[in-house]
Short mmCIF file of C-alpha atoms in Angstrom, two decimals:
data_model
loop_
_atom_site.label_atom_id
_atom_site.label_comp_id
_atom_site.label_asym_id
_atom_site.label_seq_id
_atom_site.Cartn_x
_atom_site.Cartn_y
_atom_site.Cartn_z
CA UNK A 1 -13.50 -140.11 -169.67
CA UNK A 2 -11.53 -140.69 -166.73
CA UNK A 3 -7.81 -139.66 -165.80
CA UNK A 4 -7.13 -142.80 -165.96
CA UNK A 5 -7.81 -142.36 -169.79
CA UNK A 6 -5.60 -140.47 -171.25
CA UNK A 7 -6.07 -139.57 -176.12
CA UNK A 8 -3.32 -140.97 -177.63
CA UNK A 9 -2.74 -138.68 -179.94
CA UNK A 10 0.22 -136.62 -181.64
CA UNK A 11 -0.36 -134.30 -178.27
CA UNK A 12 1.26 -137.79 -176.50
CA UNK A 13 3.45 -139.21 -179.05
CA UNK A 14 4.94 -135.44 -178.39
CA UNK A 15 5.58 -135.04 -175.14
CA UNK A 16 7.32 -137.89 -175.06
CA UNK A 17 9.22 -136.74 -177.49
CA UNK A 18 10.01 -134.01 -175.81
CA UNK A 19 10.72 -135.92 -173.19
CA UNK A 20 13.58 -137.72 -174.46
CA UNK A 21 15.74 -135.28 -176.09
CA UNK A 22 15.35 -133.83 -172.87
CA UNK A 23 16.87 -136.78 -170.98
CA UNK A 24 18.85 -136.73 -173.31
CA UNK A 25 20.77 -134.07 -173.75
CA UNK A 26 20.86 -133.70 -169.49
CA UNK A 27 22.11 -137.36 -170.08
CA UNK A 28 25.68 -136.62 -171.93
CA UNK A 29 25.40 -133.01 -170.56
CA UNK A 30 25.88 -134.27 -166.64
CA UNK A 31 28.33 -137.37 -168.31
CA UNK A 32 30.84 -134.31 -169.61
CA UNK A 33 30.65 -132.67 -165.96
CA UNK A 34 31.83 -135.58 -164.49
CA UNK A 35 33.77 -136.05 -167.07
CA UNK A 36 35.22 -132.90 -166.30
CA UNK A 37 35.15 -132.62 -162.48
CA UNK A 38 35.63 -136.08 -161.18
CA UNK A 39 37.35 -137.37 -163.87
CA UNK A 40 37.73 -141.69 -164.66
CA UNK A 41 34.83 -143.83 -165.23
CA UNK A 42 32.58 -141.50 -162.57
CA UNK A 43 30.12 -140.55 -164.94
CA UNK A 44 29.62 -144.32 -166.52
CA UNK A 45 27.56 -145.22 -163.25
CA UNK A 46 25.53 -141.71 -163.02
CA UNK A 47 24.70 -141.62 -166.85
CA UNK A 48 23.36 -145.83 -166.69
CA UNK A 49 20.94 -145.04 -163.35
CA UNK A 50 19.82 -141.91 -166.12
CA UNK A 51 19.37 -144.21 -169.02
CA UNK A 52 17.33 -146.74 -167.05
CA UNK A 53 15.43 -144.43 -165.55
CA UNK A 54 14.65 -142.05 -167.85
CA UNK A 55 13.98 -144.94 -170.16
CA UNK A 56 11.42 -146.44 -167.62
CA UNK A 57 9.74 -142.83 -168.14
CA UNK A 58 9.13 -142.97 -171.60
CA UNK A 59 6.89 -146.31 -171.36
CA UNK A 60 5.41 -144.82 -168.46
CA UNK A 61 1.86 -145.37 -170.40
CA UNK A 62 1.84 -148.52 -171.41
CA UNK A 63 1.98 -150.11 -167.47
CA UNK A 64 2.20 -147.02 -165.16
CA UNK A 65 2.19 -148.99 -161.85
CA UNK A 66 4.87 -151.59 -162.84
CA UNK A 67 6.76 -148.58 -164.56
CA UNK A 68 6.19 -145.67 -161.79
CA UNK A 69 7.94 -149.33 -159.13
CA UNK A 70 10.80 -149.59 -160.96
CA UNK A 71 11.61 -146.06 -161.56
CA UNK A 72 11.43 -146.23 -157.51
CA UNK A 73 13.41 -149.20 -156.79
CA UNK A 74 15.86 -148.51 -159.93
CA UNK A 75 16.33 -144.57 -158.16
CA UNK A 76 16.25 -146.14 -154.33
CA UNK A 77 19.54 -148.91 -155.24
CA UNK A 78 21.48 -145.54 -156.84
CA UNK A 79 21.32 -143.78 -153.69
CA UNK A 80 21.59 -147.27 -151.66
CA UNK A 81 25.19 -147.83 -153.77
CA UNK A 82 26.56 -144.41 -154.37
CA UNK A 83 25.85 -143.46 -150.15
CA UNK A 84 27.78 -147.00 -149.50
CA UNK A 85 30.55 -146.28 -152.64
CA UNK A 86 30.85 -143.10 -150.53
CA UNK A 87 32.81 -140.62 -152.06
CA UNK A 88 34.31 -142.98 -154.87
CA UNK A 89 30.87 -142.04 -156.74
CA UNK A 90 29.13 -139.25 -157.27
CA UNK A 91 25.50 -138.31 -155.11
CA UNK A 92 22.90 -139.98 -157.08
CA UNK A 93 20.32 -138.89 -158.22
CA UNK A 94 21.64 -137.12 -160.43
CA UNK A 95 19.24 -134.56 -162.38
CA UNK A 96 17.54 -136.42 -164.44
CA UNK A 97 17.21 -139.24 -163.01
CA UNK A 98 15.40 -137.02 -159.86
CA UNK A 99 13.72 -135.57 -163.99
CA UNK A 100 12.57 -139.21 -164.20
CA UNK A 101 11.07 -140.03 -161.46
CA UNK A 102 9.33 -136.63 -160.49
CA UNK A 103 7.10 -137.39 -164.18
CA UNK A 104 6.97 -141.87 -162.95
CA UNK A 105 5.58 -140.38 -159.65
CA UNK A 106 2.76 -137.36 -160.99
CA UNK A 107 1.93 -139.43 -163.46
CA UNK A 108 0.90 -142.12 -161.35
CA UNK A 109 -0.66 -140.25 -159.05
CA UNK A 110 -3.09 -138.17 -162.13
CA UNK A 111 -3.70 -142.35 -163.15
CA UNK A 112 -3.74 -144.04 -161.32
CA UNK A 113 -6.77 -145.51 -158.37
CA UNK A 114 -6.14 -143.04 -155.23
CA UNK A 115 -4.27 -146.53 -153.64
CA UNK A 116 -1.93 -146.78 -155.38
CA UNK A 117 -1.12 -143.13 -155.53
CA UNK A 118 -0.77 -143.25 -152.51
CA UNK A 119 1.55 -145.84 -152.11
CA UNK A 120 3.25 -144.04 -154.66
CA UNK A 121 3.00 -140.82 -153.69
CA UNK A 122 4.72 -142.27 -150.31
CA UNK A 123 7.29 -143.84 -151.82
CA UNK A 124 8.61 -140.88 -153.81
CA UNK A 125 8.63 -139.32 -150.41
CA UNK A 126 11.07 -141.98 -149.03
CA UNK A 127 13.14 -142.12 -151.56
CA UNK A 128 13.19 -139.13 -151.66
CA UNK A 129 14.27 -138.98 -147.47
CA UNK A 130 17.20 -141.27 -148.47
CA UNK A 131 18.51 -138.61 -150.10
CA UNK A 132 18.91 -136.45 -147.12
CA UNK A 133 20.91 -140.01 -145.67
CA UNK A 134 24.07 -138.24 -147.96
CA UNK A 135 23.12 -134.58 -146.52
CA UNK A 136 22.64 -131.31 -148.14
CA UNK A 137 23.80 -130.40 -150.93
CA UNK A 138 22.67 -129.60 -154.39
CA UNK A 139 21.96 -133.61 -155.93
CA UNK A 140 19.87 -133.45 -152.17
CA UNK A 141 18.10 -129.97 -153.32
CA UNK A 142 16.98 -131.00 -157.12
CA UNK A 143 16.24 -134.46 -155.82
CA UNK A 144 13.20 -132.76 -152.96
CA UNK A 145 12.73 -130.03 -155.05
CA UNK A 146 11.44 -132.41 -157.60
CA UNK A 147 9.90 -134.36 -155.51
CA UNK A 148 7.09 -132.20 -154.18
CA UNK A 149 6.98 -130.43 -157.99
CA UNK A 150 5.75 -134.59 -159.01
CA UNK A 151 4.06 -134.14 -155.95
CA UNK A 152 1.62 -131.12 -156.16
CA UNK A 153 1.30 -131.34 -160.63
CA UNK A 154 0.50 -134.98 -159.25
CA UNK A 155 -2.70 -133.69 -157.82
CA UNK A 156 -3.48 -131.29 -159.51
CA UNK A 157 -3.92 -132.34 -162.99
CA UNK A 158 -5.84 -135.84 -161.19
CA UNK A 159 -8.13 -133.07 -159.41
CA UNK A 160 -9.07 -131.45 -162.58
CA UNK A 161 -9.02 -134.72 -164.30
CA UNK A 162 -11.57 -135.22 -161.66
CA UNK A 163 -13.70 -132.33 -162.08
CA UNK A 164 -13.88 -132.30 -166.22
CA UNK A 165 -14.68 -135.63 -166.08
CA UNK A 166 -17.47 -134.81 -163.38
CA UNK A 167 -18.66 -132.22 -165.86
CA UNK A 168 -18.57 -134.44 -169.04
CA UNK A 169 -20.40 -136.85 -167.66
CA UNK A 170 -23.07 -134.73 -166.46
CA UNK A 171 -26.73 -134.19 -168.77
CA UNK A 172 -26.09 -131.39 -171.66
CA UNK A 173 -29.16 -129.77 -172.82
CA UNK A 174 -29.83 -128.67 -176.55
CA UNK A 175 -31.95 -127.87 -178.96
CA UNK A 176 -31.91 -130.98 -180.20
CA UNK A 177 -32.71 -133.25 -176.52
CA UNK A 178 -34.56 -129.79 -174.74
CA UNK A 179 -34.73 -131.22 -170.84
CA UNK A 180 -37.95 -133.76 -170.08
CA UNK A 181 -39.93 -132.41 -166.98
#
């Protein structure tokens, strides 16, 4: 098994179900908080972006590269729209959007070949840098911490997967097949 292969057992499904629950609860909570603070329909754009990127994150295993690029594009577009709208829209990415993007980037770094994984990592850093154009805020901090976590976790899991693959490919000694001299 290489780093791009993942067992499709109940563990993978449970992870996606858990992520789906976290995404749904986070989107509802963020919408409620925006309704309470900003009022009006300020929550609609934020919720739509969070739903889109979260949905993409939940189907990431089918086409990791395509899903991650789509998540990066949707998030970058949302950030650009919120920057252009000024004070009419809350700053993007919302916390759940940042979490979903972190899942996408970390998963891509872990599973894709080196060149596309590096491209995705650069794309994640660029999208996070765009957030900083609006200045420092809690949203900026959450997005930055999420991206740092995605980069480090993706690299760590990639490294651990490579080591596990190397060990699995090494010849094994057993009583049934002693080493040949």
